mmCIF file of C-alpha atoms in Angstrom:
data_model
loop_
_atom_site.group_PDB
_atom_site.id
_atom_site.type_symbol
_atom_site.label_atom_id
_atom_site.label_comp_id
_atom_site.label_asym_id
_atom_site.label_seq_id
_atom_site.Cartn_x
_atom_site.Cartn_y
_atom_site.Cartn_z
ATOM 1 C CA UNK A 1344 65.265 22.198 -69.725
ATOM 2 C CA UNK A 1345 67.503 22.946 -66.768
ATOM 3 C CA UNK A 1346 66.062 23.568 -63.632
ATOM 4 C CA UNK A 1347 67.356 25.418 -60.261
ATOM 5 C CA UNK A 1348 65.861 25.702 -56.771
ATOM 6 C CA UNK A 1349 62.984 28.470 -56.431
ATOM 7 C CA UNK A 1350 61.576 27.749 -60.107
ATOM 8 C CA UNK A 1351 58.285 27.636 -60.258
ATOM 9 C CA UNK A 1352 57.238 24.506 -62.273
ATOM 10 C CA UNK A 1353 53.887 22.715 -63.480
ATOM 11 C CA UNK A 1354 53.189 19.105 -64.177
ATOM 12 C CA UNK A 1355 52.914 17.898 -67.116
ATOM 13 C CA UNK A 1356 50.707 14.906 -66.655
ATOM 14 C CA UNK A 1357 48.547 16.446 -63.532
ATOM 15 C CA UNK A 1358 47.323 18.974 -62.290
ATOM 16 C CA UNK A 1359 48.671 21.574 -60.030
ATOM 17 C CA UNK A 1360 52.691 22.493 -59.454
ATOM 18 C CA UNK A 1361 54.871 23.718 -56.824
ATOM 19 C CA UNK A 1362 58.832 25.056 -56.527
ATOM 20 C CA UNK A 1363 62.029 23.372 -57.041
ATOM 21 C CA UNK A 1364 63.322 22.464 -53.781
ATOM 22 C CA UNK A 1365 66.491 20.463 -54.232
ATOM 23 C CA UNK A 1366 68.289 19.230 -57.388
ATOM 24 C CA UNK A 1367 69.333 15.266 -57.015
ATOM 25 C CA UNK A 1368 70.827 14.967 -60.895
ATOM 26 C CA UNK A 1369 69.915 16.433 -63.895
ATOM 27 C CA UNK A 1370 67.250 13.817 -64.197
ATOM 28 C CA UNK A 1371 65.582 13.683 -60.737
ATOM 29 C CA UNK A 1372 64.656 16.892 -58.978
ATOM 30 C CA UNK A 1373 62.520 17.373 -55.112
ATOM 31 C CA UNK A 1374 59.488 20.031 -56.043
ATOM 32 C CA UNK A 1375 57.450 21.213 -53.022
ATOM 33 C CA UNK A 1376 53.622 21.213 -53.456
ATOM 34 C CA UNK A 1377 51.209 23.397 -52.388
ATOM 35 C CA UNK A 1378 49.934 21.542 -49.268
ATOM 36 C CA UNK A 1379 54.158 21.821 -48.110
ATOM 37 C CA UNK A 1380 55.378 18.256 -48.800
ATOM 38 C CA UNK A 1381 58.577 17.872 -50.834
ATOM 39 C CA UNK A 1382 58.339 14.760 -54.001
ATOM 40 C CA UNK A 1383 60.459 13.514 -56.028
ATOM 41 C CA UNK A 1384 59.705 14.226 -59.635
ATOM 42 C CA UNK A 1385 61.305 13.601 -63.268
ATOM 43 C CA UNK A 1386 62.489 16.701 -64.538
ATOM 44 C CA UNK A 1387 60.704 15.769 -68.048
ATOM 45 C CA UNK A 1388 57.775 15.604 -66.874
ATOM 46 C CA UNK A 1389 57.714 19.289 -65.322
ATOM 47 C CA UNK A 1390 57.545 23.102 -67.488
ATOM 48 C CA UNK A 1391 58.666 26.526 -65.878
ATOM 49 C CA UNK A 1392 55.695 28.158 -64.430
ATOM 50 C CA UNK A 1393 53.480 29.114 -61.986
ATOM 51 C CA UNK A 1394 52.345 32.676 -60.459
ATOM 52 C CA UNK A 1395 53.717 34.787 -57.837
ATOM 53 C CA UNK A 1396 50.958 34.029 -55.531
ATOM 54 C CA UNK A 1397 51.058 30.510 -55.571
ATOM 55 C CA UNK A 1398 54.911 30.673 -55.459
ATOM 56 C CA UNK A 1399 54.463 32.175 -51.552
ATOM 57 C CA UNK A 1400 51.899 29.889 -50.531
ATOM 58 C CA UNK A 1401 53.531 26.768 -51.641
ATOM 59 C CA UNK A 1402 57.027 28.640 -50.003
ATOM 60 C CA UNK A 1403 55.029 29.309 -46.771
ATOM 61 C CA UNK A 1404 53.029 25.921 -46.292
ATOM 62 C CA UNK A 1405 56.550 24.182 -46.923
ATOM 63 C CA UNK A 1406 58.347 26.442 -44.004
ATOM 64 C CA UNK A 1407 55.925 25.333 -41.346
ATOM 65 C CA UNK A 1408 56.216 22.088 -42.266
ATOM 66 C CA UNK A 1409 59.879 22.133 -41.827
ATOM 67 C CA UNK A 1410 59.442 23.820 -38.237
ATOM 68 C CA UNK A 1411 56.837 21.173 -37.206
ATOM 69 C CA UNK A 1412 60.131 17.988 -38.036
ATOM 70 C CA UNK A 1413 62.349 20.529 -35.796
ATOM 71 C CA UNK A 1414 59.695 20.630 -32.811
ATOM 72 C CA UNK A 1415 61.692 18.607 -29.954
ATOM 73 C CA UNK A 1416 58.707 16.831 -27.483
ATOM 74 C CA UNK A 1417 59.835 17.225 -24.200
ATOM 75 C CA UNK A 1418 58.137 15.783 -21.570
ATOM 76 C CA UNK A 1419 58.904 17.273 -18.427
ATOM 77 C CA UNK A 1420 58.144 14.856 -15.651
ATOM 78 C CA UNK A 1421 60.791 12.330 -17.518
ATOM 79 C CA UNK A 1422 64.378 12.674 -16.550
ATOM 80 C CA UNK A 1423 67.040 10.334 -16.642
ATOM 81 C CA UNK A 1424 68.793 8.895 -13.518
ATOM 82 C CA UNK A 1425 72.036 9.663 -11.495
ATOM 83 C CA UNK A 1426 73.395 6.088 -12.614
ATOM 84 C CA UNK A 1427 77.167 5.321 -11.237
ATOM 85 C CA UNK A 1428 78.012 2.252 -12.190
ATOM 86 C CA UNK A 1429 80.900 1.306 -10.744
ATOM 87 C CA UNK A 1430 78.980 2.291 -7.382
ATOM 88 C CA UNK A 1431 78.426 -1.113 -5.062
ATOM 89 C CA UNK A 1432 76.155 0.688 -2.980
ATOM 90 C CA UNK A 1433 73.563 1.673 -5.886
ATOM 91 C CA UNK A 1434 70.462 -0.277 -6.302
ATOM 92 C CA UNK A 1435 69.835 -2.981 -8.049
ATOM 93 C CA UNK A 1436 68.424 -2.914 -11.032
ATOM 94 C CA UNK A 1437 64.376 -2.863 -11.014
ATOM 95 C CA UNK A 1438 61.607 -0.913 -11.042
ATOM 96 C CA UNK A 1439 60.742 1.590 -7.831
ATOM 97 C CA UNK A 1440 58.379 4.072 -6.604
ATOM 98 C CA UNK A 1441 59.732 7.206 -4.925
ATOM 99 C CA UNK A 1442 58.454 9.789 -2.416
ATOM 100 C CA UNK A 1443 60.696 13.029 -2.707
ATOM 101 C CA UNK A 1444 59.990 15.920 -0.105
ATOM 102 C CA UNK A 1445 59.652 18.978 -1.528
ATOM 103 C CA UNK A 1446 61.062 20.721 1.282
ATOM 104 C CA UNK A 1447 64.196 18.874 1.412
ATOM 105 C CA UNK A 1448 65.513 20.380 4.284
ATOM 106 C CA UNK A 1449 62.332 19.142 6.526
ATOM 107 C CA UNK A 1450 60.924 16.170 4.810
ATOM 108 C CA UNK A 1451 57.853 16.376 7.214
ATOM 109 C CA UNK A 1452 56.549 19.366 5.971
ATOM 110 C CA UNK A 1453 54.539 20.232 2.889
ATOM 111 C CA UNK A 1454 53.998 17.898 0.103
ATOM 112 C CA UNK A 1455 55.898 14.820 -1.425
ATOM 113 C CA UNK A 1456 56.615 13.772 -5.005
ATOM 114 C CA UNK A 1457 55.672 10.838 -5.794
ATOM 115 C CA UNK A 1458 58.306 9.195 -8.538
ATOM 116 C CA UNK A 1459 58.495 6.502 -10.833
ATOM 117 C CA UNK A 1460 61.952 4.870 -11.362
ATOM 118 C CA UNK A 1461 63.205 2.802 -13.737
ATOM 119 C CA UNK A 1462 66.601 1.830 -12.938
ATOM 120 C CA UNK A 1463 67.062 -1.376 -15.863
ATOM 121 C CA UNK A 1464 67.450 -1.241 -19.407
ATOM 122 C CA UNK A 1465 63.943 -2.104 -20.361
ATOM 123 C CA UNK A 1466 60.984 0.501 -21.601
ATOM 124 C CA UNK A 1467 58.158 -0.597 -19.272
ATOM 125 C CA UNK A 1468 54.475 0.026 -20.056
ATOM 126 C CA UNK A 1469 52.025 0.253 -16.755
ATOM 127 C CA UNK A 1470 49.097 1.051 -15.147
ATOM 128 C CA UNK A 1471 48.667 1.568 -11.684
ATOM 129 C CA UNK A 1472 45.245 1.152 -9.539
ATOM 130 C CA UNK A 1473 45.335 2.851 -5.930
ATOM 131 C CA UNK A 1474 43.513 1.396 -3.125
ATOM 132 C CA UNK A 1475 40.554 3.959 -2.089
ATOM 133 C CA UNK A 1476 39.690 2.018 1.149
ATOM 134 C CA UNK A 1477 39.972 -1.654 0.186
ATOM 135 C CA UNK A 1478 38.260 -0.754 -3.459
ATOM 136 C CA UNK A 1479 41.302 -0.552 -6.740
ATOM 137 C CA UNK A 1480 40.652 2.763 -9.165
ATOM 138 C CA UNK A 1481 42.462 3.082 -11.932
ATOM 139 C CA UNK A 1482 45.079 6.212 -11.788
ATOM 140 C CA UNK A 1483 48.026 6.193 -13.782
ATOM 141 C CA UNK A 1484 49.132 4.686 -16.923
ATOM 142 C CA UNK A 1485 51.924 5.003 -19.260
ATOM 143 C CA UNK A 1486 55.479 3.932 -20.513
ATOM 144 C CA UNK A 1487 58.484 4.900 -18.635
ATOM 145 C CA UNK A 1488 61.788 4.576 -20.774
ATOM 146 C CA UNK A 1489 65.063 2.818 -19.486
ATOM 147 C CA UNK A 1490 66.959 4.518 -17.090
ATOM 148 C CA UNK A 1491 64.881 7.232 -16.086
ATOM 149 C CA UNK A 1492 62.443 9.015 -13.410
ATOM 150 C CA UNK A 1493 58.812 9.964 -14.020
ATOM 151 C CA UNK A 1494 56.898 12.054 -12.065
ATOM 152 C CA UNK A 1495 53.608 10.879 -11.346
ATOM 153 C CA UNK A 1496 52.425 13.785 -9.425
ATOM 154 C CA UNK A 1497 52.186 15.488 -5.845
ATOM 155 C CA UNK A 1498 50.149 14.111 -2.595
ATOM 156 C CA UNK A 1499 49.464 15.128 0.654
ATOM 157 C CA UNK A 1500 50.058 14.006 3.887
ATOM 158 C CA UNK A 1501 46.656 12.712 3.544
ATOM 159 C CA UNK A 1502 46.581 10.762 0.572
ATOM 160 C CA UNK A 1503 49.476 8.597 1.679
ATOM 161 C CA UNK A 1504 47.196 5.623 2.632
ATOM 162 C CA UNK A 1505 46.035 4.818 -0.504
ATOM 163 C CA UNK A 1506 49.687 4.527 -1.921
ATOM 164 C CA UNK A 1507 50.174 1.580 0.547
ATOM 165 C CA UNK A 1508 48.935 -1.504 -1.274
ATOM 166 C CA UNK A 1509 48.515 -0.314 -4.098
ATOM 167 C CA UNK A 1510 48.040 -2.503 -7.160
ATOM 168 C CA UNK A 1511 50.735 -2.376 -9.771
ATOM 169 C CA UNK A 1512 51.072 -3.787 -13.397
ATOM 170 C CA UNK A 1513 53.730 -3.778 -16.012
ATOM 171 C CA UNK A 1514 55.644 -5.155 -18.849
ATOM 172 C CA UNK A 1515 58.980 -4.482 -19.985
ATOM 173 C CA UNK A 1516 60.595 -4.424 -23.536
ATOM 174 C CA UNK A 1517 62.789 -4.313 -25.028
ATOM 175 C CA UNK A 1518 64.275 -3.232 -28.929
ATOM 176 C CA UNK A 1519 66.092 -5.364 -31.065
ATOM 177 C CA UNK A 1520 68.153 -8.486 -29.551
ATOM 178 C CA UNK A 1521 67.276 -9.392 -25.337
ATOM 179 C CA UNK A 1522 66.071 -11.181 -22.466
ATOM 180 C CA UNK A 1523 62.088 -11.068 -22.416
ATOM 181 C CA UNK A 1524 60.851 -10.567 -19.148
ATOM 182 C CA UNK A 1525 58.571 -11.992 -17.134
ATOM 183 C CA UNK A 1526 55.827 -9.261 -16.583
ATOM 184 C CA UNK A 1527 54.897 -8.030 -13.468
ATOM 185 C CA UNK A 1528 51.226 -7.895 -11.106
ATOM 186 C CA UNK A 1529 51.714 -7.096 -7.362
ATOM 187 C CA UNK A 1530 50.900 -5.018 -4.711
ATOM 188 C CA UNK A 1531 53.352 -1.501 -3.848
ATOM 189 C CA UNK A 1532 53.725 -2.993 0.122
ATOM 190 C CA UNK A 1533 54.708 -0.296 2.804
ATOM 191 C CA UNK A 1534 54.134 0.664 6.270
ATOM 192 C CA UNK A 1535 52.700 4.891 5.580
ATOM 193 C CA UNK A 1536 54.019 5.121 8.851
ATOM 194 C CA UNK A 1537 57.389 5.144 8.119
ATOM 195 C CA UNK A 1538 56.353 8.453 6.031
ATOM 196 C CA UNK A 1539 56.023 10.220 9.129
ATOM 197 C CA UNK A 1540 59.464 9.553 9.795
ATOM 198 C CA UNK A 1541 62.142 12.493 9.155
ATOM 199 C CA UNK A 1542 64.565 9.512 9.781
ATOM 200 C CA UNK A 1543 63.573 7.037 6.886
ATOM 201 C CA UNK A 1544 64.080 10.121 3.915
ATOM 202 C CA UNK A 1545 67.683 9.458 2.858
ATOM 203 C CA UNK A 1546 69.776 10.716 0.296
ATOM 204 C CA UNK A 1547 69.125 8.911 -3.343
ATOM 205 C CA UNK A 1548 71.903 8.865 -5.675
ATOM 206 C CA UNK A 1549 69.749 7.882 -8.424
ATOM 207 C CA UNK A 1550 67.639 11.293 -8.033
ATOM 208 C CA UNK A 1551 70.417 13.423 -6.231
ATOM 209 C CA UNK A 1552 67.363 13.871 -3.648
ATOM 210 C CA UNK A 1553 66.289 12.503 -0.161
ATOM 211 C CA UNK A 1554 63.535 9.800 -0.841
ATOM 212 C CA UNK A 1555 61.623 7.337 0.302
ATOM 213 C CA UNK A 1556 61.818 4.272 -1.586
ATOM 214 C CA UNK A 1557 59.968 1.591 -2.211
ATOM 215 C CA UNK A 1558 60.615 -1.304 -4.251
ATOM 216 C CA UNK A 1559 58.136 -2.779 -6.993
ATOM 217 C CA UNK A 1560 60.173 -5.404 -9.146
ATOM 218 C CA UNK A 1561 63.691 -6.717 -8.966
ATOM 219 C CA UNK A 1562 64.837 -7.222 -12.378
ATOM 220 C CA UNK A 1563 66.795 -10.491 -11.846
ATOM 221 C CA UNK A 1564 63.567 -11.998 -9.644
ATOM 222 C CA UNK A 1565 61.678 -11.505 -12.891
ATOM 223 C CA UNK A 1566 64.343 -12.769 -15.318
ATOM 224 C CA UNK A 1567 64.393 -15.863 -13.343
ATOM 225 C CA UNK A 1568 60.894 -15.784 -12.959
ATOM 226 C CA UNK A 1569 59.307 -18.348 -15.396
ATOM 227 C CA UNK A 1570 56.956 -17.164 -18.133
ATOM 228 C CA UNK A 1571 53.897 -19.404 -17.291
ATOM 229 C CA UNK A 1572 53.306 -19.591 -13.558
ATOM 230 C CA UNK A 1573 51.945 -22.631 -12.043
ATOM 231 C CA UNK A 1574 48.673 -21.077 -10.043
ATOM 232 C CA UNK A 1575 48.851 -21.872 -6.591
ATOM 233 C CA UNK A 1576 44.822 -22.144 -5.296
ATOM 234 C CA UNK A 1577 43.978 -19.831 -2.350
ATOM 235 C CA UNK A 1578 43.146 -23.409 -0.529
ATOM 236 C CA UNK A 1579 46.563 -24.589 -0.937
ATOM 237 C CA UNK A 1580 47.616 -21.259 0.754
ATOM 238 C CA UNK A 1581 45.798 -20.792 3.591
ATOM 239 C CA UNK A 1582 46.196 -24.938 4.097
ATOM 240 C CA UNK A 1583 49.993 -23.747 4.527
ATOM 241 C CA UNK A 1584 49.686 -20.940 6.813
ATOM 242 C CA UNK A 1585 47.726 -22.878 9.233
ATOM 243 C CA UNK A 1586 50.373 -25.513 8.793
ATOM 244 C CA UNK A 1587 52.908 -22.703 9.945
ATOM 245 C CA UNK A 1588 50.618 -21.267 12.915
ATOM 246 C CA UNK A 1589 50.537 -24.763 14.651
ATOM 247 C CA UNK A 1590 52.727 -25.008 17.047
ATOM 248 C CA UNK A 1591 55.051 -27.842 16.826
ATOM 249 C CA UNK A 1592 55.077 -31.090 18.837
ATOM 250 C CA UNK A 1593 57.215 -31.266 21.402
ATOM 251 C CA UNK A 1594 60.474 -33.923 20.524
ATOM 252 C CA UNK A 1595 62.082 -32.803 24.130
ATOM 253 C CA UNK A 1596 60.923 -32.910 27.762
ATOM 254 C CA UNK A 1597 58.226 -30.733 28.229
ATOM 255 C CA UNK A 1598 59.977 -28.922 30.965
ATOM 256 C CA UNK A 1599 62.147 -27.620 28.201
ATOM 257 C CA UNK A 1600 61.596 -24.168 26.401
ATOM 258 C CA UNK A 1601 62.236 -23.470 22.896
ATOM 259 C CA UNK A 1602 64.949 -21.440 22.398
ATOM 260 C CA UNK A 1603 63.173 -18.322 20.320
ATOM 261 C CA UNK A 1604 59.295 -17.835 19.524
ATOM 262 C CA UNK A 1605 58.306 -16.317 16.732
ATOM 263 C CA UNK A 1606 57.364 -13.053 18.271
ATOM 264 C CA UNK A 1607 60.875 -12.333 18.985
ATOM 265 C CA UNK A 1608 61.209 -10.819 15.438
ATOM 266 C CA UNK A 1609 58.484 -8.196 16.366
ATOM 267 C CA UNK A 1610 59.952 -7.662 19.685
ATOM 268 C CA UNK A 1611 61.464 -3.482 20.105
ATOM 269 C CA UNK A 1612 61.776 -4.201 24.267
ATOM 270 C CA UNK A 1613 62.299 -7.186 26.273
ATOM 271 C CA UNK A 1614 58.609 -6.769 27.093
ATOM 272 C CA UNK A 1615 57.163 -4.872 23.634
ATOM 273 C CA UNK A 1616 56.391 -6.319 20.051
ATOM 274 C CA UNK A 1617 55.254 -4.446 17.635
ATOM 275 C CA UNK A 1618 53.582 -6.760 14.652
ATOM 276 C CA UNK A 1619 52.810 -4.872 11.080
ATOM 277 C CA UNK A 1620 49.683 -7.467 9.757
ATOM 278 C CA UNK A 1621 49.704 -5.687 6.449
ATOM 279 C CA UNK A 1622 49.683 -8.810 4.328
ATOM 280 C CA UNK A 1623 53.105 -8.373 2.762
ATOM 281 C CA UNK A 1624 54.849 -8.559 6.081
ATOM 282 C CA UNK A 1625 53.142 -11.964 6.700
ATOM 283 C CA UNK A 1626 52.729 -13.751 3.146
ATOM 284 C CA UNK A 1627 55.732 -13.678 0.506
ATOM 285 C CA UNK A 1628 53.488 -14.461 -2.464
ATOM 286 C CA UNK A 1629 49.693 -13.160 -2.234
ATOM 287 C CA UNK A 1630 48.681 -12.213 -5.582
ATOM 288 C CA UNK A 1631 46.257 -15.043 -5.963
ATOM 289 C CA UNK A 1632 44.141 -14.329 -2.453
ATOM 290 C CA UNK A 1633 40.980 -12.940 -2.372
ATOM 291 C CA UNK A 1634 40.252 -10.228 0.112
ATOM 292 C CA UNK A 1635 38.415 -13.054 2.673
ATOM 293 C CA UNK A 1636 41.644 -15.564 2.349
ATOM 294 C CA UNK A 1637 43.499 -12.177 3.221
ATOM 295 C CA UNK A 1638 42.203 -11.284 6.529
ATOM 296 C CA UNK A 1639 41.945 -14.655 7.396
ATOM 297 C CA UNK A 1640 45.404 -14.680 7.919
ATOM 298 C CA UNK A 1641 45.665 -11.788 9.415
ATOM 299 C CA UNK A 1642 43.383 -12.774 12.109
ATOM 300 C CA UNK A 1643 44.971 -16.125 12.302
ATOM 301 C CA UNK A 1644 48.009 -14.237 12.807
ATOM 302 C CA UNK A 1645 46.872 -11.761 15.715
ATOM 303 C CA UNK A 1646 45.367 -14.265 17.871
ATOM 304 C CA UNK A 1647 48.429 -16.567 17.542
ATOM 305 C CA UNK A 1648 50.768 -13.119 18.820
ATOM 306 C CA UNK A 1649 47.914 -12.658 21.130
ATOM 307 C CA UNK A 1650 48.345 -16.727 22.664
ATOM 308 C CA UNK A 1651 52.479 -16.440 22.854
ATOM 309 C CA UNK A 1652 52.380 -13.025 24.434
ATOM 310 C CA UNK A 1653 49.850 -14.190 27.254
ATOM 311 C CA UNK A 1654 52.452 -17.146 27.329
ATOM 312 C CA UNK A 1655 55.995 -14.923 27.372
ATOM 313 C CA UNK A 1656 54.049 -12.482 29.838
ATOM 314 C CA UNK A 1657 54.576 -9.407 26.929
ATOM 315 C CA UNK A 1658 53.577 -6.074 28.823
ATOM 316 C CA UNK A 1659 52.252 -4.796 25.598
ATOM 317 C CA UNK A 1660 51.947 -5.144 21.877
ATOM 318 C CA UNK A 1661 51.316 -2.628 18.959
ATOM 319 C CA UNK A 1662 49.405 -4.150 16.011
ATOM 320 C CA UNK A 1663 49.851 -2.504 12.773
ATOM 321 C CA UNK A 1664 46.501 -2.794 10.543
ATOM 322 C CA UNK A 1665 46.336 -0.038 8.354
ATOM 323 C CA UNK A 1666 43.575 2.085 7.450
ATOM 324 C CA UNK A 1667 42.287 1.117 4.310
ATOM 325 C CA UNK A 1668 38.658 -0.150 4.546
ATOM 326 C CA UNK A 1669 38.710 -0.407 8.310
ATOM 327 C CA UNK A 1670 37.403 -4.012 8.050
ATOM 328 C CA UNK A 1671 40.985 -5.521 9.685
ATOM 329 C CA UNK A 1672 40.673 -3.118 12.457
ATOM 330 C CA UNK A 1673 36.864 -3.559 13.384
ATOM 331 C CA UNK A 1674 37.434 -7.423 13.281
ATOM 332 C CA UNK A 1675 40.177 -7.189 15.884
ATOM 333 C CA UNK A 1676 38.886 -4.657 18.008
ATOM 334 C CA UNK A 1677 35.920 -7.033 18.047
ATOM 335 C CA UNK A 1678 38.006 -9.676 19.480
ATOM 336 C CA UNK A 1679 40.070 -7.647 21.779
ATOM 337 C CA UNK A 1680 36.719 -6.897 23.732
ATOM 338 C CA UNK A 1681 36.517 -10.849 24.334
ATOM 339 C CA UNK A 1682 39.911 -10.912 25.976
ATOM 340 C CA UNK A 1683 40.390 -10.283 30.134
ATOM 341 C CA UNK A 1684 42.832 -8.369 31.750
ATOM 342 C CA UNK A 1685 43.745 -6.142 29.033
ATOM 343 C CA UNK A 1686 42.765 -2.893 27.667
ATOM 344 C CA UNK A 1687 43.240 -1.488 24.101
ATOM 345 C CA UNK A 1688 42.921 1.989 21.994
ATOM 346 C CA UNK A 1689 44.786 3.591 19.336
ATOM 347 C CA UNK A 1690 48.806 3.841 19.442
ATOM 348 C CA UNK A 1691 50.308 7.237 19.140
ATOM 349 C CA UNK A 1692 49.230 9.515 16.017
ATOM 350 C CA UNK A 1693 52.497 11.066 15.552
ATOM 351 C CA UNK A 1694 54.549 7.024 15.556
ATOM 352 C CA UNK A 1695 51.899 5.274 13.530
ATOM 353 C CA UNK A 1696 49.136 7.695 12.049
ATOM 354 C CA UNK A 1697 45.974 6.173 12.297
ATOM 355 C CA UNK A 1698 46.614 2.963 11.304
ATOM 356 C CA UNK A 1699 47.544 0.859 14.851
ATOM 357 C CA UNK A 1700 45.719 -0.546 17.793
ATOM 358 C CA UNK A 1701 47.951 -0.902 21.175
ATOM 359 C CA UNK A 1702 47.082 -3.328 23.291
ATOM 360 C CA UNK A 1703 48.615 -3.559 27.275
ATOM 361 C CA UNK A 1704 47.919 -6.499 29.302
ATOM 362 C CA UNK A 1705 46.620 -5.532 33.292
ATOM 363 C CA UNK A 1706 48.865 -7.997 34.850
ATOM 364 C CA UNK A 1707 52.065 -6.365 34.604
ATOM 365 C CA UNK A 1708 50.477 -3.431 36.942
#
């Protein structure tokens, strides 16, 4: 029996039939069923038949399932990257979160994008957890693919708070022969003030857009990064940082000054520090503190700026706390009210938000 596509056919050893789809040989022949799929079946084993009716079912179910394989799924918030790479100035490779102005022309008004980059060659499955006032909720989760931009959504002005500090987690992969890497857990550190600066939006050539960026993971920290970490105890930690907040022993004369204190980093004036305690700024690794070992040294920290700028005769200092669950900025207003000759309220709005106490010392009046 020779067959051609469109004949109708029947099996011979089951029930039901379809149409002749595609000849392979005079053998082997594809026949599409009724429910659309296209088999392979031995010409023998099929006779000529069928009805006109069935014939357009069987011809319409297999149409739709042809346009369902030619459906492209595009997801719109992924994009690929900008990458020059024979650029020196580009970035290196890693993971990053980006805040794009909509208005690009006046970064300060209306709202700002808030995008996921990943700038390696890695896929990179994550979850992200803001921080609503001190507590982690879970928000965002997903896989990113290599070399491209997700958008995660749009904030406010308002919302920008939470961002800072928030908890991030990921792992990379990647197909076929590699370098596993290390995964990631760690906080997204920044000051949100530096959101309310037109200055710090600059032009991205991974996005073609001015952004603020902020980095999550460098990728060659985390390929040097061993798998199994040794865990460093929260004792061990805050043993070290009071270590560092002694002040050393004198080895010269007494009558002898050291050359630089350590509040000259935080120094803007001869006479001015300003000192960010978020706990990034002060603590390299901090992923194994609790919140208590946390503000711990962050008070430890204060009253130690406190001591050296009664001692340098500083005319004022700005202490950057954040907002988050106010419990950093009740604790030192607390112990602001036990110091004399000062006084103490909250540093400009439109420089810091709401998230800085200034303190000015009375005896430089």
């Amino acid at each position: 029996m020779i067959l051609k596509p469109g004949d109708r056919v029947s099996f011979l050893n089951d029930t039901g039939g379809g149409i002749v789809t595609r000849i392979i040989d005079e053998n082997l022949v594809h026949v599409t069923i009724e429910d659309g799929f296209e088999i392979p079946v031995l010409a023998r084993e099929l006779i000529k038949t069928g009805g006109e009716e069935m014939a357009s079912e069987i011809a319409r179910a297999h149409q739709q399932l042809l346009a369902k394989k030619d459906e492209i799924h595009v997801n719109d918030d992924l994009l690929p990257l900008y990458i020059s790479h024979n650029n020196p100035q580009q970035r290196p490779n890693g993971l990053y979160m980006a805040f794009v102005p909509k208005n690009q022309d006046n970064p300060l008004t209306g709202p700002l994008e808030v995008i996921l980059v990943n700038h390696t060659d890695y896929s990179a499955l994550f979850s992200l957890f803001l921080n609503y006032a001190g507590n982690y909720n879970g928000s965002e989760y997903g896989i990113i693919e290599p070399s491209s931009q997700l958008n995660l959504g749009s904030i406010e002005s308002t919302e920008i708070e939470k961002w800072a500090n928030a908890l991030w987690q990921n792992v990379f992969f990647v197909e076929g022969k590699g370098k596993p890497v290390a995964p990631f857990s760690g906080l997204i550190n920044f000051r949100p003030v530096k959101l309310y600066r037109e200055e710090n939006y600059l032009f991205e050539g991974l996005l073609r857009k001015k952004a603020f960026f902020v980095e999550i993971a460098r990728l060659s920290h985390l390929l040097s990064k061993p798998f199994l970490d040794e865990k460093v105890s929260p004792e061990s930690i805050r043993a070290l940082e009071e270590k560092i907040s002694q002040p050393r022993k004198a080895s010269m004369p007494e009558t002898r000054q050291p050359k630089e204190s350590f509040l000259d980093k935080h120094k803007i004036d001869d006479k001015i520090a300003e000192v960010d305690l978020h706990i990034g700024e002060l603590v390299e690794n901090f992923t194994n503190l609790d919140n208590a070992d946390m503000l711990f040294i962050q008070l430890d920290y204060f009253k130690n700026c406190m001591k050296q700028a009664d001692t340098e005769k500083i005319q004022k200092i700005i202490f950057i706390h954040g907002v988050g669950n106010g419990k950093l900025k009740t604790e030192i207003h607390n112990l602001l009210k036990e110091y004399d000759g000062i006084e103490f309220y909250d540093a400009p709005y439109a420089r810091y938000g709401l998230g800085a106490t200034e303190v000015n010392f009375y005896r430089n009046k």
